[in-house]
């Protein structure tokens, strides 16, 4: 049986935290980004309100899948979070600019 040294234990813990962070990004971040896209696309579609909301909701499922795949395919954890942030910034800015109180 091999003995684990301190550096191996730290490396394993670091890897586990990275996977946990990617999972949080996939689940929570994916939901947040897809909700932003659904809201901003519902405002942008030139159809009836019900059709716009339905189309935006269907598109948001695709966005959610893209964020989940991106969370685990990015080369680094920072790149995964940065990519999700950029994906969230686009509809977020549009939503803020077009939202009327």
PDB file of C-alpha atoms in Angstrom:
ATOM      1  CA  UNK A   1       0.000   0.000   0.000  1.00  0.00           C
ATOM      2  CA  UNK A   2       1.355   3.396  -0.993  1.00  0.00           C
ATOM      3  CA  UNK A   3       1.668   6.177   1.521  1.00  0.00           C
ATOM      4  CA  UNK A   4       0.056   9.473   0.636  1.00  0.00           C
ATOM      5  CA  UNK A   5       2.177  12.489   1.260  1.00  0.00           C
ATOM      6  CA  UNK A   6       0.884  16.003   1.948  1.00  0.00           C
ATOM      7  CA  UNK A   7       1.336  17.256  -1.603  1.00  0.00           C
ATOM      8  CA  UNK A   8      -0.737  14.399  -3.011  1.00  0.00           C
ATOM      9  CA  UNK A   9      -3.547  15.097  -0.564  1.00  0.00           C
ATOM     10  CA  UNK A  10      -3.513  18.795  -1.461  1.00  0.00           C
ATOM     11  CA  UNK A  11      -3.552  17.941  -5.170  1.00  0.00           C
ATOM     12  CA  UNK A  12      -6.531  15.637  -4.734  1.00  0.00           C
ATOM     13  CA  UNK A  13      -8.419  18.221  -2.684  1.00  0.00           C
ATOM     14  CA  UNK A  14      -7.662  20.922  -5.241  1.00  0.00           C
ATOM     15  CA  UNK A  15      -8.936  18.729  -8.063  1.00  0.00           C
ATOM     16  CA  UNK A  16     -12.125  17.956  -6.129  1.00  0.00           C
ATOM     17  CA  UNK A  17     -12.770  21.667  -5.489  1.00  0.00           C
ATOM     18  CA  UNK A  18     -12.254  22.373  -9.188  1.00  0.00           C
ATOM     19  CA  UNK A  19     -14.811  19.728 -10.149  1.00  0.00           C
ATOM     20  CA  UNK A  20     -17.237  21.068  -7.524  1.00  0.00           C
ATOM     21  CA  UNK A  21     -16.810  24.594  -8.863  1.00  0.00           C
ATOM     22  CA  UNK A  22     -17.450  23.424 -12.410  1.00  0.00           C
ATOM     23  CA  UNK A  23     -20.572  21.587 -11.235  1.00  0.00           C
ATOM     24  CA  UNK A  24     -21.854  24.741  -9.517  1.00  0.00           C
ATOM     25  CA  UNK A  25     -21.142  26.697 -12.684  1.00  0.00           C
ATOM     26  CA  UNK A  26     -22.985  24.107 -14.761  1.00  0.00           C
ATOM     27  CA  UNK A  27     -26.087  23.936 -12.563  1.00  0.00           C
ATOM     28  CA  UNK A  28     -26.479  27.394 -11.039  1.00  0.00           C
ATOM     29  CA  UNK A  29     -24.650  29.391 -13.688  1.00  0.00           C
ATOM     30  CA  UNK A  30     -26.397  27.535 -16.481  1.00  0.00           C
ATOM     31  CA  UNK A  31     -29.764  28.338 -14.949  1.00  0.00           C
ATOM     32  CA  UNK A  32     -28.862  32.011 -14.491  1.00  0.00           C
ATOM     33  CA  UNK A  33     -27.524  32.434 -18.026  1.00  0.00           C
ATOM     34  CA  UNK A  34     -30.482  30.640 -19.592  1.00  0.00           C
ATOM     35  CA  UNK A  35     -32.911  32.757 -17.554  1.00  0.00           C
ATOM     36  CA  UNK A  36     -31.188  35.920 -18.787  1.00  0.00           C
ATOM     37  CA  UNK A  37     -31.448  34.718 -22.377  1.00  0.00           C
ATOM     38  CA  UNK A  38     -35.109  33.766 -21.947  1.00  0.00           C
ATOM     39  CA  UNK A  39     -35.971  37.166 -20.538  1.00  0.00           C
ATOM     40  CA  UNK A  40     -34.061  39.213 -23.072  1.00  0.00           C
ATOM     41  CA  UNK A  41     -35.185  37.140 -26.052  1.00  0.00           C
ATOM     42  CA  UNK A  42     -38.810  37.383 -24.936  1.00  0.00           C
ATOM     43  CA  UNK A  43     -38.398  41.161 -25.088  1.00  0.00           C
ATOM     44  CA  UNK A  44     -36.658  41.016 -28.479  1.00  0.00           C
ATOM     45  CA  UNK A  45     -39.013  38.724 -30.431  1.00  0.00           C
ATOM     46  CA  UNK A  46     -41.455  40.725 -32.580  1.00  0.00           C
ATOM     47  CA  UNK A  47     -44.284  38.209 -32.149  1.00  0.00           C
ATOM     48  CA  UNK A  48     -47.247  38.038 -29.795  1.00  0.00           C
ATOM     49  CA  UNK A  49     -46.235  37.909 -26.147  1.00  0.00           C
ATOM     50  CA  UNK A  50     -47.162  34.269 -25.646  1.00  0.00           C
ATOM     51  CA  UNK A  51     -45.283  33.160 -28.748  1.00  0.00           C
ATOM     52  CA  UNK A  52     -42.271  35.276 -27.818  1.00  0.00           C
ATOM     53  CA  UNK A  53     -42.107  33.760 -24.339  1.00  0.00           C
ATOM     54  CA  UNK A  54     -42.515  30.232 -25.700  1.00  0.00           C
ATOM     55  CA  UNK A  55     -39.797  30.705 -28.317  1.00  0.00           C
ATOM     56  CA  UNK A  56     -37.435  32.303 -25.814  1.00  0.00           C
ATOM     57  CA  UNK A  57     -38.019  29.504 -23.318  1.00  0.00           C
ATOM     58  CA  UNK A  58     -37.295  26.834 -25.899  1.00  0.00           C
ATOM     59  CA  UNK A  59     -34.106  28.649 -26.901  1.00  0.00           C
ATOM     60  CA  UNK A  60     -33.049  28.923 -23.251  1.00  0.00           C
ATOM     61  CA  UNK A  61     -32.924  25.117 -22.975  1.00  0.00           C
ATOM     62  CA  UNK A  62     -30.289  25.139 -25.705  1.00  0.00           C
ATOM     63  CA  UNK A  63     -28.351  27.861 -23.895  1.00  0.00           C
ATOM     64  CA  UNK A  64     -28.469  25.830 -20.666  1.00  0.00           C
ATOM     65  CA  UNK A  65     -26.991  22.816 -22.443  1.00  0.00           C
ATOM     66  CA  UNK A  66     -24.242  24.960 -23.960  1.00  0.00           C
ATOM     67  CA  UNK A  67     -23.279  26.365 -20.546  1.00  0.00           C
ATOM     68  CA  UNK A  68     -23.200  22.889 -18.982  1.00  0.00           C
ATOM     69  CA  UNK A  69     -20.985  21.570 -21.766  1.00  0.00           C
ATOM     70  CA  UNK A  70     -18.763  24.658 -21.602  1.00  0.00           C
ATOM     71  CA  UNK A  71     -18.324  24.308 -17.833  1.00  0.00           C
ATOM     72  CA  UNK A  72     -16.660  20.925 -18.227  1.00  0.00           C
ATOM     73  CA  UNK A  73     -14.916  21.413 -21.596  1.00  0.00           C
ATOM     74  CA  UNK A  74     -13.012  24.622 -20.854  1.00  0.00           C
ATOM     75  CA  UNK A  75      -9.274  24.162 -20.380  1.00  0.00           C
ATOM     76  CA  UNK A  76      -9.126  25.976 -17.067  1.00  0.00           C
ATOM     77  CA  UNK A  77     -11.545  26.853 -14.331  1.00  0.00           C
ATOM     78  CA  UNK A  78     -10.976  30.577 -14.855  1.00  0.00           C
ATOM     79  CA  UNK A  79     -11.742  30.259 -18.555  1.00  0.00           C
ATOM     80  CA  UNK A  80     -14.946  28.369 -17.764  1.00  0.00           C
ATOM     81  CA  UNK A  81     -16.173  31.086 -15.396  1.00  0.00           C
ATOM     82  CA  UNK A  82     -15.058  33.865 -17.740  1.00  0.00           C
ATOM     83  CA  UNK A  83     -16.868  32.282 -20.673  1.00  0.00           C
ATOM     84  CA  UNK A  84     -20.056  31.935 -18.661  1.00  0.00           C
ATOM     85  CA  UNK A  85     -19.727  35.534 -17.541  1.00  0.00           C
ATOM     86  CA  UNK A  86     -19.399  36.736 -21.122  1.00  0.00           C
ATOM     87  CA  UNK A  87     -22.380  34.592 -22.121  1.00  0.00           C
ATOM     88  CA  UNK A  88     -24.388  36.201 -19.307  1.00  0.00           C
ATOM     89  CA  UNK A  89     -23.244  39.753 -20.029  1.00  0.00           C
ATOM     90  CA  UNK A  90     -24.723  39.937 -23.519  1.00  0.00           C
ATOM     91  CA  UNK A  91     -28.397  39.300 -22.635  1.00  0.00           C
ATOM     92  CA  UNK A  92     -27.967  41.030 -19.290  1.00  0.00           C
ATOM     93  CA  UNK A  93     -26.909  44.297 -20.907  1.00  0.00           C
ATOM     94  CA  UNK A  94     -29.635  44.007 -23.526  1.00  0.00           C
ATOM     95  CA  UNK A  95     -32.235  43.344 -20.849  1.00  0.00           C
ATOM     96  CA  UNK A  96     -31.130  46.359 -18.847  1.00  0.00           C
ATOM     97  CA  UNK A  97     -31.227  48.617 -21.905  1.00  0.00           C
ATOM     98  CA  UNK A  98     -34.679  47.518 -23.074  1.00  0.00           C
ATOM     99  CA  UNK A  99     -36.418  47.000 -19.754  1.00  0.00           C
ATOM    100  CA  UNK A 100     -39.010  49.647 -19.011  1.00  0.00           C
ATOM    101  CA  UNK A 101     -40.442  50.067 -15.555  1.00  0.00           C
TER     102      UNK A 101
END
